[in-house]
N, CA, C and O atoms as a CHARMM CRD file, in Angstrom:
* protein
*
  320
    1    1 MET  N    133.42000  65.64900  60.33300 PROA 1      0.00000
    2    1 MET  CA   132.79600  65.77500  59.01900 PROA 1      0.00000
    3    1 MET  C    131.78700  66.85000  59.05100 PROA 1      0.00000
    4    1 MET  O    130.98000  66.87700  59.98000 PROA 1      0.00000
    5    2 ASN  N    131.76000  67.81200  58.04200 PROA 2      0.00000
    6    2 ASN  CA   130.80900  68.91200  58.04600 PROA 2      0.00000
    7    2 ASN  C    129.88200  68.66900  56.77100 PROA 2      0.00000
    8    2 ASN  O    130.28500  68.94200  55.64000 PROA 2      0.00000
    9    3 THR  N    128.73700  68.19200  56.99500 PROA 3      0.00000
   10    3 THR  CA   127.79400  67.88600  55.86500 PROA 3      0.00000
   11    3 THR  C    126.69100  69.01900  55.94700 PROA 3      0.00000
   12    3 THR  O    126.20900  69.42700  57.00400 PROA 3      0.00000
   13    4 THR  N    126.37800  69.44600  54.74300 PROA 4      0.00000
   14    4 THR  CA   125.29300  70.43600  54.60800 PROA 4      0.00000
   15    4 THR  C    124.11800  69.95800  53.91300 PROA 4      0.00000
   16    4 THR  O    124.11400  68.79000  53.52400 PROA 4      0.00000
   17    5 LYS  N    123.06600  70.74900  53.69300 PROA 5      0.00000
   18    5 LYS  CA   121.86200  70.15900  52.95800 PROA 5      0.00000
   19    5 LYS  C    122.29800  69.84700  51.45200 PROA 5      0.00000
   20    5 LYS  O    123.29800  70.42700  51.02800 PROA 5      0.00000
   21    6 PRO  N    121.66500  69.03800  50.69000 PROA 6      0.00000
   22    6 PRO  CA   121.98900  68.63600  49.39800 PROA 6      0.00000
   23    6 PRO  C    122.04300  69.97400  48.51100 PROA 6      0.00000
   24    6 PRO  O    121.27700  70.92300  48.67500 PROA 6      0.00000
   25    7 LEU  N    122.99600  69.91200  47.60900 PROA 7      0.00000
   26    7 LEU  CA   123.13100  71.05600  46.64700 PROA 7      0.00000
   27    7 LEU  C    122.73000  70.60800  45.21400 PROA 7      0.00000
   28    7 LEU  O    123.28700  69.65100  44.67500 PROA 7      0.00000
   29    8 HSD  N    121.72200  71.34700  44.59800 PROA 8      0.00000
   30    8 HSD  CA   121.25700  71.01800  43.28800 PROA 8      0.00000
   31    8 HSD  C    122.42200  71.18600  42.32700 PROA 8      0.00000
   32    8 HSD  O    123.05800  72.24000  42.33000 PROA 8      0.00000
   33    9 ILE  N    122.74400  70.13400  41.46000 PROA 9      0.00000
   34    9 ILE  CA   123.93800  70.25800  40.54800 PROA 9      0.00000
   35    9 ILE  C    123.48300  70.09400  39.10300 PROA 9      0.00000
   36    9 ILE  O    124.23400  70.50200  38.21700 PROA 9      0.00000
   37   10 PHE  N    122.27000  69.51100  38.77600 PROA 10     0.00000
   38   10 PHE  CA   121.98900  69.23300  37.35400 PROA 10     0.00000
   39   10 PHE  C    120.42600  69.08400  37.20500 PROA 10     0.00000
   40   10 PHE  O    119.73300  68.68800  38.14300 PROA 10     0.00000
   41   11 LYS  N    119.95700  69.39400  36.08000 PROA 11     0.00000
   42   11 LYS  CA   118.58000  69.19400  35.84800 PROA 11     0.00000
   43   11 LYS  C    118.30400  68.47200  34.33000 PROA 11     0.00000
   44   11 LYS  O    119.12600  68.55200  33.41700 PROA 11     0.00000
   45   12 PRO  N    117.19500  67.86000  34.23400 PROA 12     0.00000
   46   12 PRO  CA   117.01000  67.19400  32.95200 PROA 12     0.00000
   47   12 PRO  C    116.80700  68.29500  31.85700 PROA 12     0.00000
   48   12 PRO  O    116.58800  69.48300  32.09400 PROA 12     0.00000
   49   13 GLY  N    116.91700  67.70800  30.60000 PROA 13     0.00000
   50   13 GLY  CA   116.67900  68.63200  29.51000 PROA 13     0.00000
   51   13 GLY  C    117.93300  68.68500  28.60900 PROA 13     0.00000
   52   13 GLY  O    118.87600  67.91200  28.77800 PROA 13     0.00000
   53   14 ARG  N    117.90500  69.57100  27.70200 PROA 14     0.00000
   54   14 ARG  CA   119.04700  69.72600  26.75700 PROA 14     0.00000
   55   14 ARG  C    120.23700  70.53400  27.45000 PROA 14     0.00000
   56   14 ARG  O    120.07700  71.62500  27.99800 PROA 14     0.00000
   57   15 GLN  N    121.37000  69.90100  27.35900 PROA 15     0.00000
   58   15 GLN  CA   122.64700  70.51500  27.98600 PROA 15     0.00000
   59   15 GLN  C    123.72800  70.65300  26.93000 PROA 15     0.00000
   60   15 GLN  O    123.84600  69.77800  26.07100 PROA 15     0.00000
   61   16 THR  N    124.46100  71.63400  26.95500 PROA 16     0.00000
   62   16 THR  CA   125.68000  71.78100  26.08300 PROA 16     0.00000
   63   16 THR  C    126.87500  71.63000  26.82500 PROA 16     0.00000
   64   16 THR  O    127.12100  72.41100  27.74500 PROA 16     0.00000
   65   17 ALA  N    127.73800  70.59600  26.48800 PROA 17     0.00000
   66   17 ALA  CA   129.04400  70.23400  27.08400 PROA 17     0.00000
   67   17 ALA  C    130.00800  71.42100  26.78100 PROA 17     0.00000
   68   17 ALA  O    129.74600  72.30700  25.96700 PROA 17     0.00000
   69   18 MET  N    131.10600  71.35000  27.48900 PROA 18     0.00000
   70   18 MET  CA   132.21500  72.36600  27.31600 PROA 18     0.00000
   71   18 MET  C    132.70700  72.34700  25.83800 PROA 18     0.00000
   72   18 MET  O    133.13000  73.37100  25.30300 PROA 18     0.00000
   73   19 ASN  N    132.63500  71.11500  25.18000 PROA 19     0.00000
   74   19 ASN  CA   133.24100  71.07400  23.82700 PROA 19     0.00000
   75   19 ASN  C    132.16700  71.46800  22.73000 PROA 19     0.00000
   76   19 ASN  O    132.43300  71.36700  21.53300 PROA 19     0.00000
   77   20 GLY  N    130.96400  71.91300  23.18300 PROA 20     0.00000
   78   20 GLY  CA   129.89600  72.35500  22.30000 PROA 20     0.00000
   79   20 GLY  C    128.94900  71.35700  21.86400 PROA 20     0.00000
   80   20 GLY  O    128.03400  71.64700  21.09400 PROA 20     0.00000
   81   21 LEU  N    129.14900  70.05200  22.37500 PROA 21     0.00000
   82   21 LEU  CA   128.11000  68.96200  22.04200 PROA 21     0.00000
   83   21 LEU  C    127.00100  69.12800  22.81100 PROA 21     0.00000
   84   21 LEU  O    127.11200  69.31200  24.02300 PROA 21     0.00000
   85   22 THR  N    125.71600  69.07700  22.14700 PROA 22     0.00000
   86   22 THR  CA   124.44600  69.16400  22.87100 PROA 22     0.00000
   87   22 THR  C    123.91000  67.76700  23.14900 PROA 22     0.00000
   88   22 THR  O    123.89800  66.92800  22.24800 PROA 22     0.00000
   89   23 LEU  N    123.46800  67.49700  24.37100 PROA 23     0.00000
   90   23 LEU  CA   123.01100  66.19600  24.79900 PROA 23     0.00000
   91   23 LEU  C    121.64100  66.38600  25.41800 PROA 23     0.00000
   92   23 LEU  O    121.35400  67.50300  25.85000 PROA 23     0.00000
   93   24 GLU  N    120.82500  65.45400  25.49400 PROA 24     0.00000
   94   24 GLU  CA   119.48300  65.51600  26.12800 PROA 24     0.00000
   95   24 GLU  C    119.54900  64.50700  27.22400 PROA 24     0.00000
   96   24 GLU  O    119.97500  63.37300  27.00300 PROA 24     0.00000
   97   25 PHE  N    119.11300  64.91400  28.47700 PROA 25     0.00000
   98   25 PHE  CA   119.06600  64.11300  29.66500 PROA 25     0.00000
   99   25 PHE  C    117.70500  64.02400  30.22300 PROA 25     0.00000
  100   25 PHE  O    117.07400  65.07400  30.34800 PROA 25     0.00000
  101   26 SER  N    117.15900  62.88000  30.58400 PROA 26     0.00000
  102   26 SER  CA   115.90000  62.62700  31.20900 PROA 26     0.00000
  103   26 SER  C    115.90800  62.56300  32.70500 PROA 26     0.00000
  104   26 SER  O    116.99200  62.52400  33.28600 PROA 26     0.00000
  105   27 GLU  N    114.83100  62.55100  33.34500 PROA 27     0.00000
  106   27 GLU  CA   114.86700  62.32300  34.76600 PROA 27     0.00000
  107   27 GLU  C    115.43000  60.94600  35.13700 PROA 27     0.00000
  108   27 GLU  O    116.16200  60.79000  36.11500 PROA 27     0.00000
  109   28 SER  N    115.03400  59.88500  34.26000 PROA 28     0.00000
  110   28 SER  CA   115.59300  58.65700  34.47400 PROA 28     0.00000
  111   28 SER  C    117.11800  58.60900  34.39900 PROA 28     0.00000
  112   28 SER  O    117.77100  57.91000  35.17400 PROA 28     0.00000
  113   29 ASP  N    117.68400  59.38800  33.42400 PROA 29     0.00000
  114   29 ASP  CA   119.11400  59.50000  33.37100 PROA 29     0.00000
  115   29 ASP  C    119.71300  60.05800  34.64800 PROA 29     0.00000
  116   29 ASP  O    120.80100  59.65400  35.05900 PROA 29     0.00000
  117   30 LEU  N    119.01300  60.97700  35.26800 PROA 30     0.00000
  118   30 LEU  CA   119.55400  61.52600  36.55100 PROA 30     0.00000
  119   30 LEU  C    119.49500  60.48100  37.59700 PROA 30     0.00000
  120   30 LEU  O    120.42200  60.28800  38.38400 PROA 30     0.00000
  121   31 ALA  N    118.35100  59.78600  37.59100 PROA 31     0.00000
  122   31 ALA  CA   118.18500  58.71800  38.61600 PROA 31     0.00000
  123   31 ALA  C    119.24100  57.62200  38.44000 PROA 31     0.00000
  124   31 ALA  O    119.74800  57.14200  39.45300 PROA 31     0.00000
  125   32 ALA  N    119.60500  57.19400  37.23400 PROA 32     0.00000
  126   32 ALA  CA   120.56700  56.23700  36.97300 PROA 32     0.00000
  127   32 ALA  C    121.95100  56.84500  37.44300 PROA 32     0.00000
  128   32 ALA  O    122.74800  56.15300  38.07600 PROA 32     0.00000
  129   33 SER  N    122.19500  58.09800  37.12800 PROA 33     0.00000
  130   33 SER  CA   123.43700  58.70000  37.60900 PROA 33     0.00000
  131   33 SER  C    123.57800  58.59600  39.10400 PROA 33     0.00000
  132   33 SER  O    124.63200  58.18900  39.59400 PROA 33     0.00000
  133   34 ALA  N    122.63200  58.92300  39.78700 PROA 34     0.00000
  134   34 ALA  CA   122.63200  58.83300  41.35200 PROA 34     0.00000
  135   34 ALA  C    122.82300  57.49700  41.80100 PROA 34     0.00000
  136   34 ALA  O    123.58700  57.28300  42.74200 PROA 34     0.00000
  137   35 ALA  N    122.17700  56.51800  41.19700 PROA 35     0.00000
  138   35 ALA  CA   122.26800  55.06600  41.56700 PROA 35     0.00000
  139   35 ALA  C    123.62100  54.59800  41.32900 PROA 35     0.00000
  140   35 ALA  O    124.15800  53.80600  42.10200 PROA 35     0.00000
  141   36 ALA  N    124.25900  55.10200  40.18100 PROA 36     0.00000
  142   36 ALA  CA   125.54700  54.45000  39.75200 PROA 36     0.00000
  143   36 ALA  C    126.75800  55.15600  40.50500 PROA 36     0.00000
  144   36 ALA  O    127.89500  54.68400  40.48100 PROA 36     0.00000
  145   37 TYR  N    126.44600  56.23200  41.12100 PROA 37     0.00000
  146   37 TYR  CA   127.62800  57.05600  41.78700 PROA 37     0.00000
  147   37 TYR  C    128.19400  56.20500  42.87900 PROA 37     0.00000
  148   37 TYR  O    127.45600  55.72000  43.73700 PROA 37     0.00000
  149   38 ASP  N    129.57400  55.99900  42.86600 PROA 38     0.00000
  150   38 ASP  CA   130.22700  55.32500  43.95300 PROA 38     0.00000
  151   38 ASP  C    131.53000  55.96300  44.31300 PROA 38     0.00000
  152   38 ASP  O    132.57500  55.73000  43.70600 PROA 38     0.00000
  153   39 PRO  N    131.41200  56.85500  45.42300 PROA 39     0.00000
  154   39 PRO  CA   132.52300  57.57600  45.89300 PROA 39     0.00000
  155   39 PRO  C    133.79100  56.69800  46.18400 PROA 39     0.00000
  156   39 PRO  O    134.92100  57.18800  46.18300 PROA 39     0.00000
  157   40 ALA  N    133.53300  55.33000  46.44100 PROA 40     0.00000
  158   40 ALA  CA   134.73400  54.55100  46.66200 PROA 40     0.00000
  159   40 ALA  C    135.57800  54.35200  45.44400 PROA 40     0.00000
  160   40 ALA  O    136.78700  54.14200  45.54300 PROA 40     0.00000
  161   41 LYS  N    134.91400  54.42100  44.21600 PROA 41     0.00000
  162   41 LYS  CA   135.67900  54.44900  43.01800 PROA 41     0.00000
  163   41 LYS  C    136.31600  55.79800  42.76600 PROA 41     0.00000
  164   41 LYS  O    137.49300  55.86800  42.41300 PROA 41     0.00000
  165   42 HSD  N    135.58000  56.84500  42.93500 PROA 42     0.00000
  166   42 HSD  CA   136.07900  58.20800  42.67800 PROA 42     0.00000
  167   42 HSD  C    135.03600  59.21400  43.34300 PROA 42     0.00000
  168   42 HSD  O    133.88200  59.38000  42.94600 PROA 42     0.00000
  169   43 GLU  N    135.57600  59.79400  44.31800 PROA 43     0.00000
  170   43 GLU  CA   134.72500  60.85200  45.05600 PROA 43     0.00000
  171   43 GLU  C    134.84500  62.13700  44.31700 PROA 43     0.00000
  172   43 GLU  O    135.94600  62.68500  44.27100 PROA 43     0.00000
  173   44 ALA  N    133.81400  62.66500  43.73800 PROA 44     0.00000
  174   44 ALA  CA   133.79200  63.83600  43.03200 PROA 44     0.00000
  175   44 ALA  C    134.16100  65.08100  43.79700 PROA 44     0.00000
  176   44 ALA  O    133.78800  65.13000  44.96900 PROA 44     0.00000
  177   45 PRO  N    134.85100  66.10900  43.29100 PROA 45     0.00000
  178   45 PRO  CA   135.24600  67.25400  44.00000 PROA 45     0.00000
  179   45 PRO  C    134.13900  68.24500  43.76600 PROA 45     0.00000
  180   45 PRO  O    133.44500  68.18600  42.75100 PROA 45     0.00000
  181   46 ILE  N    133.96300  69.20200  44.74700 PROA 46     0.00000
  182   46 ILE  CA   133.05200  70.32100  44.54500 PROA 46     0.00000
  183   46 ILE  C    133.90200  71.39000  44.07100 PROA 46     0.00000
  184   46 ILE  O    134.78500  71.79900  44.82400 PROA 46     0.00000
  185   47 VAL  N    133.73800  71.95700  42.78900 PROA 47     0.00000
  186   47 VAL  CA   134.54800  73.10100  42.26600 PROA 47     0.00000
  187   47 VAL  C    133.60800  74.20500  41.76700 PROA 47     0.00000
  188   47 VAL  O    132.40700  73.97300  41.63200 PROA 47     0.00000
  189   48 ILE  N    134.11400  75.34200  41.50700 PROA 48     0.00000
  190   48 ILE  CA   133.44400  76.37100  41.07100 PROA 48     0.00000
  191   48 ILE  C    133.49400  76.43000  39.51200 PROA 48     0.00000
  192   48 ILE  O    134.57400  76.56800  38.93800 PROA 48     0.00000
  193   49 GLY  N    132.33900  76.32600  38.84500 PROA 49     0.00000
  194   49 GLY  CA   132.33500  76.33200  37.32100 PROA 49     0.00000
  195   49 GLY  C    132.89300  75.02700  36.75400 PROA 49     0.00000
  196   49 GLY  O    132.65500  73.95400  37.30800 PROA 49     0.00000
  197   50 HSD  N    133.61300  75.11700  35.68200 PROA 50     0.00000
  198   50 HSD  CA   134.21800  74.02900  35.10300 PROA 50     0.00000
  199   50 HSD  C    135.76400  74.25400  34.91700 PROA 50     0.00000
  200   50 HSD  O    136.24300  74.44000  33.79800 PROA 50     0.00000
  201   51 PRO  N    136.51300  74.22800  36.04500 PROA 51     0.00000
  202   51 PRO  CA   137.99900  74.54300  36.03000 PROA 51     0.00000
  203   51 PRO  C    138.72500  73.41100  35.41500 PROA 51     0.00000
  204   51 PRO  O    138.18700  72.34000  35.13200 PROA 51     0.00000
  205   52 LYS  N    139.92500  73.68400  35.22900 PROA 52     0.00000
  206   52 LYS  CA   140.92600  72.67500  34.79600 PROA 52     0.00000
  207   52 LYS  C    140.90800  71.52100  35.79200 PROA 52     0.00000
  208   52 LYS  O    140.37300  71.65700  36.89200 PROA 52     0.00000
  209   53 MET  N    141.48500  70.40000  35.41500 PROA 53     0.00000
  210   53 MET  CA   141.49100  69.26500  36.26900 PROA 53     0.00000
  211   53 MET  C    142.33200  69.40000  37.60200 PROA 53     0.00000
  212   53 MET  O    142.09700  68.71400  38.59700 PROA 53     0.00000
  213   54 ASP  N    143.22900  70.24800  37.53500 PROA 54     0.00000
  214   54 ASP  CA   144.05000  70.57800  38.69600 PROA 54     0.00000
  215   54 ASP  C    143.57900  71.67800  39.67900 PROA 54     0.00000
  216   54 ASP  O    144.26500  72.08900  40.61500 PROA 54     0.00000
  217   55 ALA  N    142.36100  72.10300  39.37500 PROA 55     0.00000
  218   55 ALA  CA   141.81200  73.34200  40.25800 PROA 55     0.00000
  219   55 ALA  C    141.56900  72.80100  41.68800 PROA 55     0.00000
  220   55 ALA  O    141.41200  71.59400  41.86800 PROA 55     0.00000
  221   56 PRO  N    141.53800  73.68000  42.69200 PROA 56     0.00000
  222   56 PRO  CA   141.32800  73.28500  43.96600 PROA 56     0.00000
  223   56 PRO  C    139.88100  72.84100  44.29400 PROA 56     0.00000
  224   56 PRO  O    138.93800  73.43200  43.76800 PROA 56     0.00000
  225   57 ALA  N    139.69300  71.85900  45.11400 PROA 57     0.00000
  226   57 ALA  CA   138.38600  71.32800  45.56700 PROA 57     0.00000
  227   57 ALA  C    137.90700  72.11700  46.77100 PROA 57     0.00000
  228   57 ALA  O    138.68900  72.32100  47.70000 PROA 57     0.00000
  229   58 TYR  N    136.72800  72.54700  46.80000 PROA 58     0.00000
  230   58 TYR  CA   136.12300  73.13600  47.95300 PROA 58     0.00000
  231   58 TYR  C    135.49300  72.28100  48.86900 PROA 58     0.00000
  232   58 TYR  O    135.20200  72.66700  50.00100 PROA 58     0.00000
  233   59 GLY  N    135.21700  70.94000  48.39100 PROA 59     0.00000
  234   59 GLY  CA   134.62800  69.99900  49.21200 PROA 59     0.00000
  235   59 GLY  C    134.49600  68.74400  48.40500 PROA 59     0.00000
  236   59 GLY  O    135.03800  68.68600  47.30100 PROA 59     0.00000
  237   60 TRP  N    133.79500  67.71200  48.89600 PROA 60     0.00000
  238   60 TRP  CA   133.70600  66.36200  48.21400 PROA 60     0.00000
  239   60 TRP  C    132.25200  66.00100  48.27800 PROA 60     0.00000
  240   60 TRP  O    131.49700  66.48500  49.12200 PROA 60     0.00000
  241   61 VAL  N    131.86200  65.09800  47.32100 PROA 61     0.00000
  242   61 VAL  CA   130.51800  64.56400  47.13600 PROA 61     0.00000
  243   61 VAL  C    130.47300  63.09100  47.59500 PROA 61     0.00000
  244   61 VAL  O    130.89900  62.17700  46.88900 PROA 61     0.00000
  245   62 PRO  N    129.93100  62.91200  48.81700 PROA 62     0.00000
  246   62 PRO  CA   129.93600  61.45500  49.31300 PROA 62     0.00000
  247   62 PRO  C    128.66900  60.72700  48.63500 PROA 62     0.00000
  248   62 PRO  O    128.66000  59.49800  48.56600 PROA 62     0.00000
  249   63 ALA  N    127.71800  61.40900  48.19200 PROA 63     0.00000
  250   63 ALA  CA   126.43900  60.73300  47.64700 PROA 63     0.00000
  251   63 ALA  C    125.67200  61.72000  46.76200 PROA 63     0.00000
  252   63 ALA  O    125.70400  62.92900  46.99100 PROA 63     0.00000
  253   64 LEU  N    124.98500  61.18600  45.75000 PROA 64     0.00000
  254   64 LEU  CA   124.13200  61.84200  44.91800 PROA 64     0.00000
  255   64 LEU  C    122.65400  61.29300  45.02000 PROA 64     0.00000
  256   64 LEU  O    122.41600  60.11700  45.29500 PROA 64     0.00000
  257   65 SER  N    121.68600  62.23600  44.77800 PROA 65     0.00000
  258   65 SER  CA   120.30200  61.72400  44.81300 PROA 65     0.00000
  259   65 SER  C    119.49000  62.50200  43.71400 PROA 65     0.00000
  260   65 SER  O    119.80800  63.62600  43.32600 PROA 65     0.00000
  261   66 ALA  N    118.44300  61.81300  43.26600 PROA 66     0.00000
  262   66 ALA  CA   117.70600  62.41700  42.13800 PROA 66     0.00000
  263   66 ALA  C    116.09000  62.28600  42.62000 PROA 66     0.00000
  264   66 ALA  O    115.51500  61.25500  42.96800 PROA 66     0.00000
  265   67 ALA  N    115.55200  63.61700  42.53300 PROA 67     0.00000
  266   67 ALA  CA   114.11700  63.73600  42.90700 PROA 67     0.00000
  267   67 ALA  C    113.59900  64.99700  42.34800 PROA 67     0.00000
  268   67 ALA  O    114.30600  65.99400  42.20000 PROA 67     0.00000
  269   68 SER  N    112.33100  64.93200  42.03400 PROA 68     0.00000
  270   68 SER  CA   111.69200  66.15100  41.55500 PROA 68     0.00000
  271   68 SER  C    112.33700  66.86000  40.38700 PROA 68     0.00000
  272   68 SER  O    112.30200  68.08900  40.33000 PROA 68     0.00000
  273   69 GLY  N    112.92000  66.14200  39.46400 PROA 69     0.00000
  274   69 GLY  CA   113.58500  66.83600  38.32000 PROA 69     0.00000
  275   69 GLY  C    114.86700  67.49600  38.62400 PROA 69     0.00000
  276   69 GLY  O    115.25200  68.46400  37.96800 PROA 69     0.00000
  277   70 SER  N    115.59500  66.95000  39.69100 PROA 70     0.00000
  278   70 SER  CA   116.90800  67.57900  39.97600 PROA 70     0.00000
  279   70 SER  C    117.81700  66.52300  40.38300 PROA 70     0.00000
  280   70 SER  O    117.36400  65.56700  41.01100 PROA 70     0.00000
  281   71 LEU  N    119.16500  66.59800  40.06700 PROA 71     0.00000
  282   71 LEU  CA   120.12800  65.83900  40.54600 PROA 71     0.00000
  283   71 LEU  C    120.83500  66.54000  41.73800 PROA 71     0.00000
  284   71 LEU  O    121.24600  67.67100  41.47700 PROA 71     0.00000
  285   72 SER  N    121.03300  66.12400  42.88300 PROA 72     0.00000
  286   72 SER  CA   121.55700  66.82600  44.00400 PROA 72     0.00000
  287   72 SER  C    122.70200  66.04300  44.51100 PROA 72     0.00000
  288   72 SER  O    122.73500  64.81400  44.46200 PROA 72     0.00000
  289   73 ALA  N    123.69800  66.82900  45.02900 PROA 73     0.00000
  290   73 ALA  CA   124.84300  66.19400  45.62300 PROA 73     0.00000
  291   73 ALA  C    124.91700  66.59000  47.09800 PROA 73     0.00000
  292   73 ALA  O    124.66800  67.74300  47.45300 PROA 73     0.00000
  293   74 GLU  N    125.27700  65.57700  47.99300 PROA 74     0.00000
  294   74 GLU  CA   125.57500  65.89100  49.47100 PROA 74     0.00000
  295   74 GLU  C    126.97000  66.47200  49.31400 PROA 74     0.00000
  296   74 GLU  O    127.75700  66.11600  48.43700 PROA 74     0.00000
  297   75 PHE  N    127.21200  67.40000  50.23900 PROA 75     0.00000
  298   75 PHE  CA   128.51900  68.19200  50.24800 PROA 75     0.00000
  299   75 PHE  C    129.27100  67.95800  51.53100 PROA 75     0.00000
  300   75 PHE  O    128.76000  68.21500  52.62100 PROA 75     0.00000
  301   76 ARG  N    130.37400  67.51600  51.41300 PROA 76     0.00000
  302   76 ARG  CA   131.35400  67.40100  52.60500 PROA 76     0.00000
  303   76 ARG  C    132.48900  68.27400  52.47600 PROA 76     0.00000
  304   76 ARG  O    133.27600  68.13900  51.53800 PROA 76     0.00000
  305   77 SER  N    132.63500  69.21800  53.41200 PROA 77     0.00000
  306   77 SER  CA   133.72400  70.27300  53.29800 PROA 77     0.00000
  307   77 SER  C    135.03400  69.96500  53.83900 PROA 77     0.00000
  308   77 SER  O    136.00300  70.69100  53.61700 PROA 77     0.00000
  309   78 GLU  N    135.10200  68.78900  54.62600 PROA 78     0.00000
  310   78 GLU  CA   136.46600  68.43400  55.16400 PROA 78     0.00000
  311   78 GLU  C    137.41700  67.94400  54.13700 PROA 78     0.00000
  312   78 GLU  O    137.01100  67.44600  53.08700 PROA 78     0.00000
  313   79 GLU  N    138.64500  68.07300  54.41200 PROA 79     0.00000
  314   79 GLU  CA   139.65200  67.57700  53.48100 PROA 79     0.00000
  315   79 GLU  C    139.71200  66.06000  53.60800 PROA 79     0.00000
  316   79 GLU  O    139.44600  65.46100  54.64900 PROA 79     0.00000
  317   80 ARG  N    140.09800  65.46400  52.41500 PROA 80     0.00000
  318   80 ARG  CA   140.14000  63.97700  52.53500 PROA 80     0.00000
  319   80 ARG  C    141.51400  63.60800  53.03500 PROA 80     0.00000
  320   80 ARG  O    141.80800  62.42700  53.22000 PROA 80     0.00000
């Protein structure tokens, strides 16, 4: 397994979804997301941008963490 340092993936504040909907996220929302993440249910892929659902994965996210106003992902680059 090839694991690198955590990668910043999200910050609190106002964010606009791909469909144009604007949402507000707090630091506690990020902490709740990190706590709820369960790769046994669905391990998130690392992709570039927001591609279609069938785009190739460059790696996988075995864990999320929230600290200092940032949601970060551990990155595993091996194939599943």
